[in-house]
Amino acid sequence: MPTTFLIELLDRIRRPWVPLLGAWLLSGCSSLDYYSQLARGQMALLYARQPVQGLIDDPAQPQQLRQRLTLTQQARTFASVALGLPDNGSYRVYADIQRPFVVWNLFATPEFSLQPETHCFPIAGCVAYRGYYQLGRARGAAALLRQQGLDTWVGGVEAYSTLGWFDDPLLNTMLRWDDDRLAALIFHELAHQRLYVPGDTAFNESFASFVEREGLNQWRTRRGLSSQGDDVSERRDALTRLVLDTRERLTRLYASGLPPERMRQAKAETFERMRRDYRALRDREWDGYNRYDAWVEGPMNNAKLLPFGLYDQWVPAFAALFREVGGDWPAFYQRARELGELPLQARTKALESLVANR
């Protein structure tokens, strides 16, 4: 085991969250098994890391890998110098984990609700999903929840942040993306290290999503490219609006008090309306651009819509906040941190006010 890995691991073990392990051990075998797979997965990830610069300098490495890693280091430096994101060892190391996703997140909701089943963890607080390092484990957990009558969805994740506890690696799962998406992912994950509010997934993900989008626009400008107001960005935003509109219809439906059978039928009709609206959008305005076909045409339920509400809900609020401070990143982060320190109800009210006044 590399010496640097041991030093880093021992440093983290000394931190005060470790006594919480006792609570995990007292919470039952199923919880112990879940946390054990998390620990094993994270340890394997850390052990697989290699310094990026060493790979770039190694002529024995594939040229395409060296080129992609070079781009990541340019984006990584830009993130700290231009965007004010943490300047540490994260994304300056690389790990090939030999699989398409690093974790699979399991989302779940009641059949007639868009409220997620939440799970609480040390450090991260309560979040709207559970992560698994093996797809089979995620699917097995989803099957058990479906037996309880819940809607479930399992989605693969290319990267995640340990919030600065470890030097997060670039992963082979990230390198398959195009240049823009790769840089954006680095900005997004570093944003979580810059600011994270335990227990408020919508705030955290919307904050990181805004930093990702604005950071990408500035990154493209620095490289002499147009800002991200291109067709791909506009199509993504249009799909997001379509899904959020569907969420609103479902929210009204679930509050209607209809008998279960009628509500179940209306739920299916709502999802079919979303598919029809998507096809019209694709065929009439997107010239047949079909990147989202598999997602839209596949099985649909409440849980599958959750990431849209969580990752996008407050992006307009953070955009308005960024304009208020004249695009000054340090001032933006300070104001965002002040929002995060508010009690949840006051924080939500402040975010709503930002959206209303944008």
CSV table of C-alpha atoms in Angstrom, one decimal:
chain,number,residue,atom,x,y,z
A,1,MET,CA,0.0,0.0,0.0
A,2,PRO,CA,1.5,3.4,-1.0
A,3,THR,CA,2.9,5.5,1.9
A,4,THR,CA,1.0,8.6,0.8
A,5,PHE,CA,-2.2,6.6,0.9
A,6,LEU,CA,-1.5,5.4,4.5
A,7,ILE,CA,-0.6,8.9,5.6
A,8,GLU,CA,-3.9,10.3,4.2
A,9,LEU,CA,-6.0,7.5,5.5
A,10,LEU,CA,-4.5,7.8,9.0
A,11,ASP,CA,-5.1,11.5,9.0
A,12,ARG,CA,-8.8,11.0,8.2
A,13,ILE,CA,-9.2,8.2,10.8
A,14,ARG,CA,-8.1,10.6,13.5
A,15,ARG,CA,-11.0,12.9,12.7
A,16,PRO,CA,-13.9,13.1,15.1
A,17,TRP,CA,-16.5,11.4,12.9
A,18,VAL,CA,-15.1,7.9,13.5
A,19,PRO,CA,-16.8,7.4,16.9
A,20,LEU,CA,-20.1,7.4,14.9
A,21,LEU,CA,-19.1,4.0,13.7
A,22,GLY,CA,-20.4,2.7,17.0
A,23,ALA,CA,-23.9,4.0,16.0
A,24,TRP,CA,-23.7,2.2,12.7
A,25,LEU,CA,-22.7,-1.1,14.5
A,26,LEU,CA,-25.7,-0.7,16.8
A,27,SER,CA,-28.2,0.0,13.9
A,28,GLY,CA,-28.6,-3.6,12.7
A,29,CYS,CA,-27.0,-6.1,10.3
A,30,SER,CA,-28.5,-4.5,7.1
A,31,SER,CA,-27.1,-1.1,8.0
A,32,LEU,CA,-23.7,-2.6,8.8
A,33,ASP,CA,-23.7,-4.4,5.5
A,34,TYR,CA,-24.5,-1.2,3.6
A,35,TYR,CA,-21.8,0.8,5.4
A,36,SER,CA,-19.3,-2.0,4.9
A,37,GLN,CA,-19.8,-1.9,1.1
A,38,LEU,CA,-19.4,1.9,1.2
A,39,ALA,CA,-16.1,1.6,3.1
A,40,ARG,CA,-14.8,-1.1,0.8
A,41,GLY,CA,-15.7,0.8,-2.3
A,42,GLN,CA,-14.1,4.0,-1.1
A,43,MET,CA,-11.0,2.2,0.0
A,44,ALA,CA,-10.6,0.5,-3.4
A,45,LEU,CA,-11.1,3.8,-5.1
A,46,LEU,CA,-8.4,5.6,-3.0
A,47,TYR,CA,-6.0,2.7,-3.4
A,48,ALA,CA,-6.3,2.8,-7.3
A,49,ARG,CA,-5.2,6.4,-7.5
A,50,GLN,CA,-2.1,7.5,-9.5
A,51,PRO,CA,-0.7,11.0,-10.0
A,52,VAL,CA,-2.1,12.5,-13.2
A,53,GLN,CA,1.1,14.3,-14.1
A,54,GLY,CA,3.1,11.0,-14.0
A,55,LEU,CA,0.7,9.5,-16.4
A,56,ILE,CA,0.8,12.5,-18.7
A,57,ASP,CA,4.6,12.3,-18.7
A,58,ASP,CA,4.7,8.5,-19.3
A,59,PRO,CA,5.2,7.8,-23.1
A,60,ALA,CA,4.0,4.3,-22.5
A,61,GLN,CA,0.5,5.4,-21.7
A,62,PRO,CA,-2.0,5.7,-24.6
A,63,GLN,CA,-1.8,9.0,-26.3
A,64,GLN,CA,-5.6,9.6,-26.0
A,65,LEU,CA,-5.4,9.1,-22.3
A,66,ARG,CA,-2.5,11.5,-22.0
A,67,GLN,CA,-4.4,14.1,-24.0
A,68,ARG,CA,-7.6,13.8,-22.0
A,69,LEU,CA,-5.7,14.0,-18.7
A,70,THR,CA,-3.9,17.1,-20.0
A,71,LEU,CA,-7.3,18.8,-20.6
A,72,THR,CA,-8.4,17.9,-17.1
A,73,GLN,CA,-5.4,19.5,-15.5
A,74,GLN,CA,-6.0,22.7,-17.5
A,75,ALA,CA,-9.7,22.7,-16.3
A,76,ARG,CA,-8.5,21.9,-12.8
A,77,THR,CA,-6.2,24.8,-12.7
A,78,PHE,CA,-8.8,27.1,-14.1
A,79,ALA,CA,-11.3,26.0,-11.4
A,80,SER,CA,-9.1,27.2,-8.6
A,81,VAL,CA,-7.5,30.3,-10.3
A,82,ALA,CA,-10.6,31.7,-12.1
A,83,LEU,CA,-13.6,30.2,-10.2
A,84,GLY,CA,-12.2,30.3,-6.7
A,85,LEU,CA,-12.8,26.6,-6.1
A,86,PRO,CA,-10.5,24.6,-3.7
A,87,ASP,CA,-6.9,24.3,-4.7
A,88,ASN,CA,-6.0,20.8,-3.3
A,89,GLY,CA,-5.1,17.3,-4.5
A,90,SER,CA,-8.6,16.5,-5.8
A,91,TYR,CA,-8.7,15.7,-9.5
A,92,ARG,CA,-4.9,15.7,-9.7
A,93,VAL,CA,-4.9,12.0,-9.3
A,94,TYR,CA,-6.5,9.3,-11.6
A,95,ALA,CA,-8.1,5.9,-11.0
A,96,ASP,CA,-9.2,3.4,-13.6
A,97,ILE,CA,-11.9,1.4,-11.8
A,98,GLN,CA,-12.8,-0.8,-14.7
A,99,ARG,CA,-16.5,-0.1,-14.7
A,100,PRO,CA,-18.8,2.4,-16.4
A,101,PHE,CA,-20.0,4.2,-13.2
A,102,VAL,CA,-18.3,4.7,-9.8
A,103,VAL,CA,-21.6,4.3,-7.9
A,104,TRP,CA,-25.2,3.7,-8.6
A,105,ASN,CA,-27.7,5.9,-6.7
A,106,LEU,CA,-31.0,4.5,-5.7
A,107,PHE,CA,-34.0,6.9,-5.5
A,108,ALA,CA,-37.3,6.0,-4.0
A,109,THR,CA,-40.7,7.7,-3.4
A,110,PRO,CA,-44.2,6.6,-2.4
A,111,GLU,CA,-46.4,5.6,-5.3
A,112,PHE,CA,-48.5,8.8,-5.0
A,113,SER,CA,-45.9,11.4,-3.9
A,114,LEU,CA,-42.8,13.1,-5.2
A,115,GLN,CA,-41.3,13.3,-1.7
A,116,PRO,CA,-38.1,11.2,-1.7
A,117,GLU,CA,-37.3,8.6,0.8
A,118,THR,CA,-34.4,10.2,2.7
A,119,HIS,CA,-31.3,8.6,4.3
A,120,CYS,CA,-29.1,10.2,6.9
A,121,PHE,CA,-25.4,9.8,7.2
A,122,PRO,CA,-22.5,11.2,9.2
A,123,ILE,CA,-21.0,14.3,7.6
A,124,ALA,CA,-23.3,14.4,4.6
A,125,GLY,CA,-26.5,14.7,6.6
A,126,CYS,CA,-29.8,13.5,5.1
A,127,VAL,CA,-29.9,12.9,1.3
A,128,ALA,CA,-32.5,11.7,-1.1
A,129,TYR,CA,-30.7,8.6,-2.3
A,130,ARG,CA,-28.5,5.7,-1.3
A,131,GLY,CA,-25.3,4.9,-3.2
A,132,TYR,CA,-24.0,1.5,-4.1
A,133,TYR,CA,-20.6,0.5,-5.5
A,134,GLN,CA,-22.2,-2.5,-7.2
A,135,LEU,CA,-25.1,-2.4,-9.6
A,136,GLY,CA,-26.4,-5.7,-8.4
A,137,ARG,CA,-26.7,-4.4,-4.8
A,138,ALA,CA,-28.5,-1.3,-6.0
A,139,ARG,CA,-31.0,-3.4,-8.0
A,140,GLY,CA,-31.5,-5.7,-5.1
A,141,ALA,CA,-32.3,-2.9,-2.7
A,142,ALA,CA,-34.6,-1.4,-5.3
A,143,ALA,CA,-36.5,-4.7,-5.6
A,144,LEU,CA,-37.1,-4.8,-1.8
A,145,LEU,CA,-38.4,-1.2,-1.8
A,146,ARG,CA,-40.8,-2.0,-4.7
A,147,GLN,CA,-42.2,-4.9,-2.7
A,148,GLN,CA,-43.1,-2.2,-0.1
A,149,GLY,CA,-45.1,-0.3,-2.8
A,150,LEU,CA,-42.5,2.4,-3.5
A,151,ASP,CA,-41.4,3.8,-6.9
A,152,THR,CA,-37.7,3.3,-7.4
A,153,TRP,CA,-35.1,4.3,-9.9
A,154,VAL,CA,-31.4,3.4,-10.1
A,155,GLY,CA,-29.0,5.8,-11.9
A,156,GLY,CA,-25.3,5.5,-12.6
A,157,VAL,CA,-23.0,8.2,-11.3
A,158,GLU,CA,-19.6,9.1,-13.0
A,159,ALA,CA,-18.1,10.9,-10.0
A,160,TYR,CA,-18.8,12.2,-6.5
A,161,SER,CA,-17.2,14.4,-3.9
A,162,THR,CA,-15.9,13.3,-0.5
A,163,LEU,CA,-16.3,17.0,0.5
A,164,GLY,CA,-12.5,17.4,0.9
A,165,TRP,CA,-12.0,14.5,3.2
A,166,PHE,CA,-9.9,12.7,0.6
A,167,ASP,CA,-8.2,13.8,-2.6
A,168,ASP,CA,-10.9,12.7,-5.0
A,169,PRO,CA,-9.6,11.1,-8.2
A,170,LEU,CA,-10.4,11.7,-11.8
A,171,LEU,CA,-12.0,8.4,-13.0
A,172,ASN,CA,-12.1,6.5,-16.2
A,173,THR,CA,-15.9,7.0,-16.0
A,174,MET,CA,-15.4,10.7,-16.5
A,175,LEU,CA,-13.1,10.6,-19.4
A,176,ARG,CA,-15.7,9.2,-21.8
A,177,TRP,CA,-17.5,12.6,-21.8
A,178,ASP,CA,-16.7,15.3,-24.3
A,179,ASP,CA,-14.5,18.2,-23.3
A,180,ASP,CA,-17.3,20.4,-22.0
A,181,ARG,CA,-18.9,17.8,-19.9
A,182,LEU,CA,-15.6,16.7,-18.5
A,183,ALA,CA,-14.6,20.2,-17.3
A,184,ALA,CA,-18.2,20.8,-16.0
A,185,LEU,CA,-18.0,17.6,-13.9
A,186,ILE,CA,-14.8,18.8,-12.3
A,187,PHE,CA,-16.3,22.2,-11.5
A,188,HIS,CA,-19.5,20.6,-10.1
A,189,GLU,CA,-17.7,18.2,-7.8
A,190,LEU,CA,-15.2,20.9,-6.5
A,191,ALA,CA,-18.2,23.2,-5.8
A,192,HIS,CA,-19.4,20.6,-3.3
A,193,GLN,CA,-16.1,21.0,-1.5
A,194,ARG,CA,-16.5,24.8,-1.6
A,195,LEU,CA,-19.9,24.7,0.1
A,196,TYR,CA,-22.1,21.9,1.4
A,197,VAL,CA,-25.1,22.1,3.7
A,198,PRO,CA,-25.8,18.8,5.5
A,199,GLY,CA,-29.3,17.6,4.9
A,200,ASP,CA,-30.3,19.9,2.0
A,201,THR,CA,-29.8,18.0,-1.2
A,202,ALA,CA,-31.7,20.5,-3.4
A,203,PHE,CA,-29.6,23.5,-2.1
A,204,ASN,CA,-26.3,21.6,-2.5
A,205,GLU,CA,-27.0,20.2,-6.0
A,206,SER,CA,-28.5,23.4,-7.3
A,207,PHE,CA,-25.5,25.4,-6.0
A,208,ALA,CA,-23.0,22.9,-7.7
A,209,SER,CA,-25.1,22.9,-10.9
A,210,PHE,CA,-25.0,26.7,-11.1
A,211,VAL,CA,-21.2,26.8,-10.5
A,212,GLU,CA,-20.8,24.0,-13.1
A,213,ARG,CA,-22.8,25.9,-15.8
A,214,GLU,CA,-21.4,29.4,-15.2
A,215,GLY,CA,-17.9,27.9,-14.8
A,216,LEU,CA,-18.3,26.1,-18.1
A,217,ASN,CA,-19.3,29.3,-19.8
A,218,GLN,CA,-16.3,31.1,-18.5
A,219,TRP,CA,-14.0,28.1,-19.4
A,220,ARG,CA,-15.3,28.1,-22.9
A,221,THR,CA,-14.7,31.9,-23.2
A,222,ARG,CA,-11.1,31.5,-21.9
A,223,ARG,CA,-10.5,28.9,-24.7
A,224,GLY,CA,-11.9,31.2,-27.4
A,225,LEU,CA,-15.2,29.4,-27.8
A,226,SER,CA,-18.7,30.7,-27.6
A,227,SER,CA,-20.6,30.6,-24.3
A,228,GLN,CA,-22.7,27.6,-23.6
A,229,GLY,CA,-25.8,29.0,-25.2
A,230,ASP,CA,-25.6,26.4,-27.9
A,231,ASP,CA,-28.2,23.9,-29.0
A,232,VAL,CA,-27.1,21.2,-26.6
A,233,SER,CA,-27.5,23.5,-23.6
A,234,GLU,CA,-30.9,24.8,-24.8
A,235,ARG,CA,-32.2,21.2,-25.4
A,236,ARG,CA,-31.1,20.1,-22.0
A,237,ASP,CA,-32.9,23.1,-20.4
A,238,ALA,CA,-36.0,22.4,-22.5
A,239,LEU,CA,-36.1,18.8,-21.3
A,240,THR,CA,-35.6,20.0,-17.7
A,241,ARG,CA,-38.6,22.4,-18.1
A,242,LEU,CA,-40.7,19.6,-19.5
A,243,VAL,CA,-39.9,17.3,-16.6
A,244,LEU,CA,-40.5,20.0,-14.0
A,245,ASP,CA,-43.9,20.7,-15.6
A,246,THR,CA,-44.7,17.1,-15.3
A,247,ARG,CA,-43.7,17.1,-11.7
A,248,GLU,CA,-46.1,20.0,-11.1
A,249,ARG,CA,-49.0,18.1,-12.7
A,250,LEU,CA,-48.3,15.1,-10.6
A,251,THR,CA,-48.1,17.2,-7.5
A,252,ARG,CA,-51.6,18.5,-8.2
A,253,LEU,CA,-52.8,15.0,-9.0
A,254,TYR,CA,-51.5,13.5,-5.8
A,255,ALA,CA,-53.2,16.3,-3.8
A,256,SER,CA,-56.6,15.7,-5.5
A,257,GLY,CA,-57.8,12.9,-3.2
A,258,LEU,CA,-58.8,10.6,-6.1
A,259,PRO,CA,-59.3,6.9,-5.3
A,260,PRO,CA,-56.1,4.9,-5.8
A,261,GLU,CA,-57.1,3.2,-9.1
A,262,ARG,CA,-58.2,6.5,-10.7
A,263,MET,CA,-55.0,8.2,-9.5
A,264,ARG,CA,-52.9,5.4,-10.8
A,265,GLN,CA,-54.5,5.7,-14.2
A,266,ALA,CA,-54.1,9.5,-14.2
A,267,LYS,CA,-50.5,9.1,-13.2
A,268,ALA,CA,-49.8,6.9,-16.2
A,269,GLU,CA,-51.6,9.4,-18.5
A,270,THR,CA,-49.5,12.2,-17.1
A,271,PHE,CA,-46.3,10.3,-18.0
A,272,GLU,CA,-47.6,9.6,-21.5
A,273,ARG,CA,-48.4,13.3,-22.0
A,274,MET,CA,-44.8,14.0,-21.1
A,275,ARG,CA,-43.6,11.5,-23.8
A,276,ARG,CA,-45.9,13.1,-26.4
A,277,ASP,CA,-44.7,16.6,-25.5
A,278,TYR,CA,-41.1,15.4,-25.7
A,279,ARG,CA,-41.6,13.8,-29.2
A,280,ALA,CA,-43.2,17.0,-30.5
A,281,LEU,CA,-40.3,19.0,-29.1
A,282,ARG,CA,-37.7,16.6,-30.6
A,283,ASP,CA,-39.4,16.4,-34.1
A,284,ARG,CA,-40.5,20.0,-34.5
A,285,GLU,CA,-37.8,22.1,-32.8
A,286,TRP,CA,-34.8,19.8,-32.5
A,287,ASP,CA,-34.7,18.3,-36.0
A,288,GLY,CA,-34.9,14.8,-34.7
A,289,TYR,CA,-32.1,15.2,-32.1
A,290,ASN,CA,-32.8,12.0,-30.0
A,291,ARG,CA,-30.2,11.9,-27.2
A,292,TYR,CA,-32.9,11.7,-24.6
A,293,ASP,CA,-35.1,9.1,-26.3
A,294,ALA,CA,-34.0,6.1,-24.2
A,295,TRP,CA,-34.6,8.0,-20.9
A,296,VAL,CA,-38.0,9.4,-21.9
A,297,GLU,CA,-39.3,6.3,-23.6
A,298,GLY,CA,-38.2,3.9,-20.8
A,299,PRO,CA,-40.2,2.9,-17.8
A,300,MET,CA,-41.3,6.0,-15.9
A,301,ASN,CA,-42.2,6.7,-12.3
A,302,ASN,CA,-41.9,9.4,-9.6
A,303,ALA,CA,-38.4,8.3,-8.5
A,304,LYS,CA,-37.0,8.8,-12.0
A,305,LEU,CA,-38.0,12.4,-11.9
A,306,LEU,CA,-36.4,13.2,-8.6
A,307,PRO,CA,-32.9,14.2,-9.8
A,308,PHE,CA,-34.5,17.0,-11.9
A,309,GLY,CA,-36.1,18.7,-8.9
A,310,LEU,CA,-33.1,18.1,-6.7
A,311,TYR,CA,-30.4,19.2,-9.1
A,312,ASP,CA,-32.2,22.2,-10.8
A,313,GLN,CA,-34.7,23.6,-8.3
A,314,TRP,CA,-32.6,26.6,-7.1
A,315,VAL,CA,-30.3,27.1,-10.1
A,316,PRO,CA,-32.3,30.3,-11.0
A,317,ALA,CA,-31.9,31.6,-7.5
A,318,PHE,CA,-28.1,31.1,-7.6
A,319,ALA,CA,-28.0,32.7,-11.0
A,320,ALA,CA,-29.8,35.7,-9.6
A,321,LEU,CA,-27.4,35.9,-6.6
A,322,PHE,CA,-24.4,35.8,-9.0
A,323,ARG,CA,-25.8,38.8,-10.9
A,324,GLU,CA,-26.5,40.6,-7.6
A,325,VAL,CA,-22.8,40.5,-6.7
A,326,GLY,CA,-21.7,41.5,-10.2
A,327,GLY,CA,-20.2,38.1,-11.1
A,328,ASP,CA,-17.7,38.2,-8.3
A,329,TRP,CA,-17.0,34.6,-7.2
A,330,PRO,CA,-15.7,35.3,-3.7
A,331,ALA,CA,-18.7,37.5,-2.9
A,332,PHE,CA,-21.0,34.9,-4.5
A,333,TYR,CA,-19.6,32.1,-2.3
A,334,GLN,CA,-19.9,34.3,0.8
A,335,ARG,CA,-23.5,35.1,0.1
A,336,ALA,CA,-24.3,31.5,-0.7
A,337,ARG,CA,-22.6,30.4,2.5
A,338,GLU,CA,-24.8,32.9,4.5
A,339,LEU,CA,-27.9,31.4,2.8
A,340,GLY,CA,-26.7,27.9,3.8
A,341,GLU,CA,-26.4,29.0,7.5
A,342,LEU,CA,-30.0,30.0,7.7
A,343,PRO,CA,-32.6,27.6,9.1
A,344,LEU,CA,-34.3,25.6,6.4
A,345,GLN,CA,-37.5,27.5,6.3
A,346,ALA,CA,-35.7,30.9,6.2
A,347,ARG,CA,-33.3,29.6,3.5
A,348,THR,CA,-36.1,28.4,1.3
A,349,LYS,CA,-37.9,31.7,1.7
A,350,ALA,CA,-34.7,33.6,0.7
A,351,LEU,CA,-34.2,31.4,-2.3
A,352,GLU,CA,-37.8,31.9,-3.4
A,353,SER,CA,-37.3,35.6,-3.1
A,354,LEU,CA,-34.2,35.5,-5.3
A,355,VAL,CA,-36.2,33.6,-8.0
A,356,ALA,CA,-39.1,36.0,-7.8
A,357,ASN,CA,-36.8,39.1,-8.2
A,358,ARG,CA,-34.5,37.8,-10.9
